[in-house]
Structures are given as structure tokens and as C-alpha cells.
Amino acid sequence: MERKFVENLDKADEVAVYAKLPRGFYIPTPVGKYSPDWAIAFKEGKIKYVYFIAETKGTNESTELKSMEQAKIKCAEKLFEKLSNGEVHYGQVKDYKSLMDIVLDR
């Protein structure tokens, strides 16, 4: 699943740079350390958000995730809402198409 995601990032004209975040990068949450998967910077222009941190789980269905993982993702969403001043966005995506749907507000 991540291989296809990376292939799409590599081919995308709108992606300036991306990085798989290391395990040592984490967000402290009330329910434990949480490590998002990706940091992605988009070229300015048609893209609404320049920076995006993505969690790729292969699903957008919360019923398929463990309750602890769901809680950590919810905490990360709230953290980015509070701290980002609109420049850094967080989202859970299952593939490149769902990433672009969020980034382009579709």
C-alpha cells in the first residue's frame, strides 16, 4: 500500500518534496506517543495547503483501526488544528487520491 502511495507522490507535479517520518518523530498525546507516517510539501498555486502530514492506514474506516490508534489520530487532528495557523494540515488517507481529495477540498 505504501509503495503505491510513494509511486504516486514521485509522479505528482504538485508535490515539491515528501519524507517518510522516522519512528523517532512523534507527537505526545494523552493516550501515548503517536507517529504520523508522512510529511508532504506541495508546490504553491493550485494546492490550498503547502504542508501536509499524512497518516496512511490503507483505510479511512475508523472501525478497522484499534481503539488506541483511533484515539491517537483524533488527538493529532486536534493538535494540528490548534497549532498550525492554517499552514500545516493533518489527515488520514488510504491512498494518493484520498490525499488529493483532502488537499484540494473535494
mmCIF file of N, CA and C in Angstrom, residues 24-95:
data_model
loop_
_atom_site.group_PDB
_atom_site.id
_atom_site.type_symbol
_atom_site.label_atom_id
_atom_site.label_comp_id
_atom_site.label_asym_id
_atom_site.label_seq_id
_atom_site.Cartn_x
_atom_site.Cartn_y
_atom_site.Cartn_z
ATOM 1 N N GLY A 24 11.371 7.847 15.386
ATOM 2 C CA GLY A 24 11.730 8.748 16.473
ATOM 3 C C GLY A 24 10.927 10.043 16.478
ATOM 4 N N PHE A 25 10.245 10.338 15.383
ATOM 5 C CA PHE A 25 9.388 11.525 15.315
ATOM 6 C C PHE A 25 8.024 11.138 15.858
ATOM 7 N N TYR A 26 7.592 11.827 16.890
ATOM 8 C CA TYR A 26 6.273 11.512 17.430
ATOM 9 C C TYR A 26 5.620 12.752 18.014
ATOM 10 N N ILE A 27 4.331 12.633 18.184
ATOM 11 C CA ILE A 27 3.516 13.665 18.804
ATOM 12 C C ILE A 27 3.062 13.113 20.148
ATOM 13 N N PRO A 28 3.338 13.817 21.231
ATOM 14 C CA PRO A 28 2.839 13.330 22.524
ATOM 15 C C PRO A 28 1.324 13.548 22.600
ATOM 16 N N THR A 29 0.598 12.531 23.007
ATOM 17 C CA THR A 29 -0.853 12.638 23.177
ATOM 18 C C THR A 29 -1.212 12.125 24.569
ATOM 19 N N PRO A 30 -2.394 12.422 25.037
ATOM 20 C CA PRO A 30 -2.812 11.909 26.341
ATOM 21 C C PRO A 30 -2.889 10.376 26.399
ATOM 22 N N VAL A 31 -2.933 9.733 25.238
ATOM 23 C CA VAL A 31 -3.034 8.266 25.211
ATOM 24 C C VAL A 31 -1.743 7.601 24.736
ATOM 25 N N GLY A 32 -0.651 8.346 24.707
ATOM 26 C CA GLY A 32 0.643 7.791 24.318
ATOM 27 C C GLY A 32 1.251 8.488 23.110
ATOM 28 N N LYS A 33 2.472 8.091 22.788
ATOM 29 C CA LYS A 33 3.183 8.679 21.646
ATOM 30 C C LYS A 33 2.522 8.239 20.345
ATOM 31 N N TYR A 34 2.434 9.191 19.430
ATOM 32 C CA TYR A 34 1.820 8.923 18.122
ATOM 33 C C TYR A 34 2.780 9.346 17.023
ATOM 34 N N SER A 35 3.017 8.464 16.069
ATOM 35 C CA SER A 35 3.933 8.741 14.963
ATOM 36 C C SER A 35 3.188 8.769 13.637
ATOM 37 N N PRO A 36 2.976 9.965 13.048
ATOM 38 C CA PRO A 36 2.377 10.013 11.711
ATOM 39 C C PRO A 36 3.362 9.441 10.695
ATOM 40 N N ASP A 37 2.857 9.092 9.530
ATOM 41 C CA ASP A 37 3.675 8.417 8.529
ATOM 42 C C ASP A 37 4.483 9.341 7.620
ATOM 43 N N TRP A 38 3.895 10.407 7.150
ATOM 44 C CA TRP A 38 4.498 11.211 6.082
ATOM 45 C C TRP A 38 4.426 12.695 6.359
ATOM 46 N N ALA A 39 5.398 13.440 5.850
ATOM 47 C CA ALA A 39 5.348 14.900 5.750
ATOM 48 C C ALA A 39 5.454 15.215 4.261
ATOM 49 N N ILE A 40 4.552 16.038 3.775
ATOM 50 C CA ILE A 40 4.497 16.331 2.347
ATOM 51 C C ILE A 40 4.381 17.837 2.162
ATOM 52 N N ALA A 41 5.216 18.394 1.297
ATOM 53 C CA ALA A 41 5.125 19.813 0.947
ATOM 54 C C ALA A 41 4.693 19.896 -0.509
ATOM 55 N N PHE A 42 3.697 20.718 -0.745
ATOM 56 C CA PHE A 42 3.170 20.900 -2.098
ATOM 57 C C PHE A 42 3.659 22.208 -2.683
ATOM 58 N N LYS A 43 3.747 22.247 -3.993
ATOM 59 C CA LYS A 43 4.082 23.490 -4.678
ATOM 60 C C LYS A 43 2.915 24.445 -4.535
ATOM 61 N N GLU A 44 3.203 25.704 -4.351
ATOM 62 C CA GLU A 44 2.133 26.689 -4.220
ATOM 63 C C GLU A 44 1.472 26.918 -5.564
ATOM 64 N N GLY A 45 0.243 27.330 -5.523
ATOM 65 C CA GLY A 45 -0.513 27.568 -6.749
ATOM 66 C C GLY A 45 -1.901 26.995 -6.598
ATOM 67 N N LYS A 46 -2.156 25.892 -7.295
ATOM 68 C CA LYS A 46 -3.497 25.319 -7.240
ATOM 69 C C LYS A 46 -3.763 24.537 -5.956
ATOM 70 N N ILE A 47 -2.723 24.222 -5.208
ATOM 71 C CA ILE A 47 -2.880 23.474 -3.962
ATOM 72 C C ILE A 47 -3.194 24.452 -2.835
ATOM 73 N N LYS A 48 -4.214 24.136 -2.063
ATOM 74 C CA LYS A 48 -4.622 25.032 -0.986
ATOM 75 C C LYS A 48 -3.650 25.005 0.186
ATOM 76 N N TYR A 49 -3.130 23.837 0.537
ATOM 77 C CA TYR A 49 -2.233 23.702 1.685
ATOM 78 C C TYR A 49 -0.822 23.435 1.201
ATOM 79 N N VAL A 50 0.125 24.109 1.767
ATOM 80 C CA VAL A 50 1.503 23.900 1.365
ATOM 81 C C VAL A 50 2.107 22.708 2.098
ATOM 82 N N TYR A 51 1.760 22.510 3.356
ATOM 83 C CA TYR A 51 2.319 21.399 4.129
ATOM 84 C C TYR A 51 1.203 20.465 4.571
ATOM 85 N N PHE A 52 1.515 19.192 4.614
ATOM 86 C CA PHE A 52 0.518 18.207 4.988
ATOM 87 C C PHE A 52 1.221 17.044 5.659
ATOM 88 N N ILE A 53 0.694 16.583 6.764
ATOM 89 C CA ILE A 53 1.230 15.391 7.417
ATOM 90 C C ILE A 53 0.170 14.324 7.277
ATOM 91 N N ALA A 54 0.526 13.208 6.693
ATOM 92 C CA ALA A 54 -0.457 12.178 6.383
ATOM 93 C C ALA A 54 -0.237 10.918 7.190
ATOM 94 N N GLU A 55 -1.326 10.313 7.540
ATOM 95 C CA GLU A 55 -1.338 9.004 8.191
ATOM 96 C C GLU A 55 -1.925 8.033 7.184
ATOM 97 N N THR A 56 -1.117 7.125 6.688
ATOM 98 C CA THR A 56 -1.601 6.157 5.702
ATOM 99 C C THR A 56 -1.867 4.835 6.395
ATOM 100 N N LYS A 57 -3.111 4.495 6.483
ATOM 101 C CA LYS A 57 -3.511 3.253 7.139
ATOM 102 C C LYS A 57 -4.115 2.254 6.164
ATOM 103 N N GLY A 58 -4.289 2.638 4.919
ATOM 104 C CA GLY A 58 -4.907 1.734 3.958
ATOM 105 C C GLY A 58 -6.421 1.713 4.063
ATOM 106 N N THR A 59 -6.953 2.492 4.995
ATOM 107 C CA THR A 59 -8.398 2.575 5.184
ATOM 108 C C THR A 59 -8.738 3.913 5.800
ATOM 109 N N ASN A 60 -9.925 4.384 5.537
ATOM 110 C CA ASN A 60 -10.429 5.570 6.215
ATOM 111 C C ASN A 60 -11.535 5.190 7.192
ATOM 112 N N GLU A 61 -11.753 3.906 7.350
ATOM 113 C CA GLU A 61 -12.797 3.412 8.234
ATOM 114 C C GLU A 61 -12.254 3.265 9.651
ATOM 115 N N SER A 62 -12.776 4.066 10.567
ATOM 116 C CA SER A 62 -12.290 4.013 11.944
ATOM 117 C C SER A 62 -12.600 2.674 12.597
ATOM 118 N N THR A 63 -13.604 1.962 12.109
ATOM 119 C CA THR A 63 -13.948 0.667 12.693
ATOM 120 C C THR A 63 -12.876 -0.377 12.430
ATOM 121 N N GLU A 64 -12.001 -0.123 11.456
ATOM 122 C CA GLU A 64 -10.946 -1.073 11.127
ATOM 123 C C GLU A 64 -9.655 -0.797 11.893
ATOM 124 N N LEU A 65 -9.608 0.278 12.668
ATOM 125 C CA LEU A 65 -8.417 0.625 13.437
ATOM 126 C C LEU A 65 -8.634 0.269 14.905
ATOM 127 N N LYS A 66 -7.546 -0.042 15.590
ATOM 128 C CA LYS A 66 -7.617 -0.294 17.024
ATOM 129 C C LYS A 66 -8.057 0.978 17.734
ATOM 130 N N SER A 67 -8.769 0.823 18.842
ATOM 131 C CA SER A 67 -9.301 1.999 19.546
ATOM 132 C C SER A 67 -8.187 2.939 20.012
ATOM 133 N N MET A 68 -7.052 2.411 20.438
ATOM 134 C CA MET A 68 -5.940 3.258 20.868
ATOM 135 C C MET A 68 -5.409 4.073 19.686
ATOM 136 N N GLU A 69 -5.291 3.439 18.520
ATOM 137 C CA GLU A 69 -4.826 4.146 17.321
ATOM 138 C C GLU A 69 -5.830 5.223 16.928
ATOM 139 N N GLN A 70 -7.114 4.928 17.010
ATOM 140 C CA GLN A 70 -8.148 5.923 16.718
ATOM 141 C C GLN A 70 -8.009 7.131 17.636
ATOM 142 N N ALA A 71 -7.783 6.879 18.922
ATOM 143 C CA ALA A 71 -7.651 7.964 19.899
ATOM 144 C C ALA A 71 -6.428 8.825 19.590
ATOM 145 N N LYS A 72 -5.309 8.198 19.232
ATOM 146 C CA LYS A 72 -4.098 8.945 18.910
ATOM 147 C C LYS A 72 -4.302 9.812 17.669
ATOM 148 N N ILE A 73 -4.988 9.273 16.657
ATOM 149 C CA ILE A 73 -5.264 10.022 15.430
ATOM 150 C C ILE A 73 -6.152 11.218 15.735
ATOM 151 N N LYS A 74 -7.164 11.036 16.556
ATOM 152 C CA LYS A 74 -8.043 12.152 16.941
ATOM 153 C C LYS A 74 -7.254 13.241 17.680
ATOM 154 N N CYS A 75 -6.348 12.837 18.561
ATOM 155 C CA CYS A 75 -5.504 13.804 19.276
ATOM 156 C C CYS A 75 -4.617 14.571 18.300
ATOM 157 N N ALA A 76 -4.039 13.881 17.323
ATOM 158 C CA ALA A 76 -3.185 14.541 16.326
ATOM 159 C C ALA A 76 -3.997 15.539 15.508
ATOM 160 N N GLU A 77 -5.205 15.166 15.123
ATOM 161 C CA GLU A 77 -6.068 16.087 14.372
ATOM 162 C C GLU A 77 -6.299 17.370 15.167
ATOM 163 N N LYS A 78 -6.627 17.223 16.441
ATOM 164 C CA LYS A 78 -6.894 18.391 17.282
ATOM 165 C C LYS A 78 -5.633 19.234 17.485
ATOM 166 N N LEU A 79 -4.494 18.572 17.662
ATOM 167 C CA LEU A 79 -3.242 19.297 17.831
ATOM 168 C C LEU A 79 -2.936 20.157 16.610
ATOM 169 N N PHE A 80 -3.025 19.562 15.422
ATOM 170 C CA PHE A 80 -2.727 20.325 14.209
ATOM 171 C C PHE A 80 -3.736 21.446 13.977
ATOM 172 N N GLU A 81 -4.996 21.243 14.357
ATOM 173 C CA GLU A 81 -5.986 22.314 14.259
ATOM 174 C C GLU A 81 -5.593 23.497 15.135
ATOM 175 N N LYS A 82 -5.106 23.228 16.334
ATOM 176 C CA LYS A 82 -4.766 24.284 17.292
ATOM 177 C C LYS A 82 -3.451 24.991 16.961
ATOM 178 N N LEU A 83 -2.447 24.235 16.522
ATOM 179 C CA LEU A 83 -1.097 24.781 16.386
ATOM 180 C C LEU A 83 -0.713 25.257 15.000
ATOM 181 N N SER A 84 -1.426 24.865 13.986
ATOM 182 C CA SER A 84 -0.899 25.040 12.638
ATOM 183 C C SER A 84 -1.089 26.417 12.035
ATOM 184 N N ASN A 85 -1.917 27.263 12.562
ATOM 185 C CA ASN A 85 -2.276 28.564 11.994
ATOM 186 C C ASN A 85 -2.615 28.461 10.505
ATOM 187 N N GLY A 86 -3.135 27.326 10.097
ATOM 188 C CA GLY A 86 -3.574 27.132 8.722
ATOM 189 C C GLY A 86 -2.506 26.710 7.743
ATOM 190 N N GLU A 87 -1.255 26.597 8.172
ATOM 191 C CA GLU A 87 -0.183 26.249 7.250
ATOM 192 C C GLU A 87 0.145 24.767 7.225
ATOM 193 N N VAL A 88 -0.037 24.084 8.326
ATOM 194 C CA VAL A 88 0.250 22.655 8.393
ATOM 195 C C VAL A 88 -1.063 21.924 8.629
ATOM 196 N N HIS A 89 -1.335 20.951 7.807
ATOM 197 C CA HIS A 89 -2.577 20.199 7.925
ATOM 198 C C HIS A 89 -2.273 18.729 8.120
ATOM 199 N N TYR A 90 -3.174 18.075 8.797
ATOM 200 C CA TYR A 90 -3.029 16.660 9.097
ATOM 201 C C TYR A 90 -4.242 15.933 8.541
ATOM 202 N N GLY A 91 -4.028 14.748 8.018
ATOM 203 C CA GLY A 91 -5.155 13.963 7.556
ATOM 204 C C GLY A 91 -4.821 12.498 7.467
ATOM 205 N N GLN A 92 -5.842 11.684 7.652
ATOM 206 C CA GLN A 92 -5.709 10.245 7.495
ATOM 207 C C GLN A 92 -6.179 9.906 6.086
ATOM 208 N N VAL A 93 -5.316 9.255 5.332
ATOM 209 C CA VAL A 93 -5.650 8.917 3.953
ATOM 210 C C VAL A 93 -5.383 7.444 3.697
ATOM 211 N N LYS A 94 -6.103 6.899 2.733
ATOM 212 C CA LYS A 94 -5.873 5.496 2.393
ATOM 213 C C LYS A 94 -5.015 5.349 1.139
ATOM 214 N N ASP A 95 -4.944 6.419 0.331
ATOM 215 C CA ASP A 95 -4.165 6.379 -0.897
ATOM 216 C C ASP A 95 -3.941 7.805 -1.396
#
